[in-house]
Amino acid sequence: MSPITTACCAVTLNQQQQTHINHCKALADQDSVSLYKIKPKYCTIVENGRVVVKPIAQD
């Protein structure tokens, strides 16, 4: 891959990752209304080319 293509892919992945994180946080906010669900929330993201499962910070 050329450097331009690689940079474009990295930007696209970063945008998709941020969109996915925001989506996961929005789902966590919706679920926080239900007090009977007290299990931790997780979000699957791509980080440095690897799939990582991270807990979503509860505010």
Short mmCIF file of C-alpha atoms in Angstrom, two decimals, residues 20-57:
data_model
loop_
_atom_site.label_atom_id
_atom_site.label_comp_id
_atom_site.label_asym_id
_atom_site.label_seq_id
_atom_site.Cartn_x
_atom_site.Cartn_y
_atom_site.Cartn_z
CA HIS A 20 -18.57 2.84 17.36
CA ILE A 21 -17.41 4.09 20.77
CA ASN A 22 -20.03 6.86 20.70
CA HIS A 23 -22.68 4.30 19.74
CA CYS A 24 -21.66 2.01 22.61
CA LYS A 25 -21.75 4.91 25.08
CA ALA A 26 -25.21 5.91 23.84
CA LEU A 27 -26.42 2.34 24.39
CA ALA A 28 -24.93 2.35 27.88
CA ASP A 29 -26.72 5.62 28.67
CA GLN A 30 -30.03 4.16 27.49
CA ASP A 31 -29.52 1.03 29.58
CA SER A 32 -28.51 2.99 32.69
CA VAL A 33 -32.18 3.94 33.13
CA SER A 34 -32.89 0.30 33.99
CA LEU A 35 -31.53 -0.12 37.50
CA TYR A 36 -32.01 -3.88 37.51
CA LYS A 37 -29.20 -4.23 34.95
CA ILE A 38 -26.07 -3.71 37.02
CA LYS A 39 -23.63 -5.58 34.82
CA PRO A 40 -20.57 -3.85 33.36
CA LYS A 41 -20.83 -2.52 29.81
CA TYR A 42 -18.20 -3.33 27.22
CA CYS A 43 -17.39 -2.03 23.75
CA THR A 44 -15.43 -3.84 21.04
CA ILE A 45 -13.04 -1.57 19.13
CA VAL A 46 -10.09 -1.88 16.76
CA GLU A 47 -6.90 -0.51 18.29
CA ASN A 48 -3.56 -0.67 16.46
CA GLY A 49 -5.02 -3.23 14.07
CA ARG A 50 -6.23 -5.51 16.88
CA VAL A 51 -9.74 -6.09 18.18
CA VAL A 52 -9.94 -5.01 21.82
CA VAL A 53 -12.84 -5.28 24.28
CA LYS A 54 -12.87 -2.34 26.69
CA PRO A 55 -15.19 -1.43 29.53
CA ILE A 56 -17.26 1.69 28.98
CA ALA A 57 -16.65 4.34 31.62
#
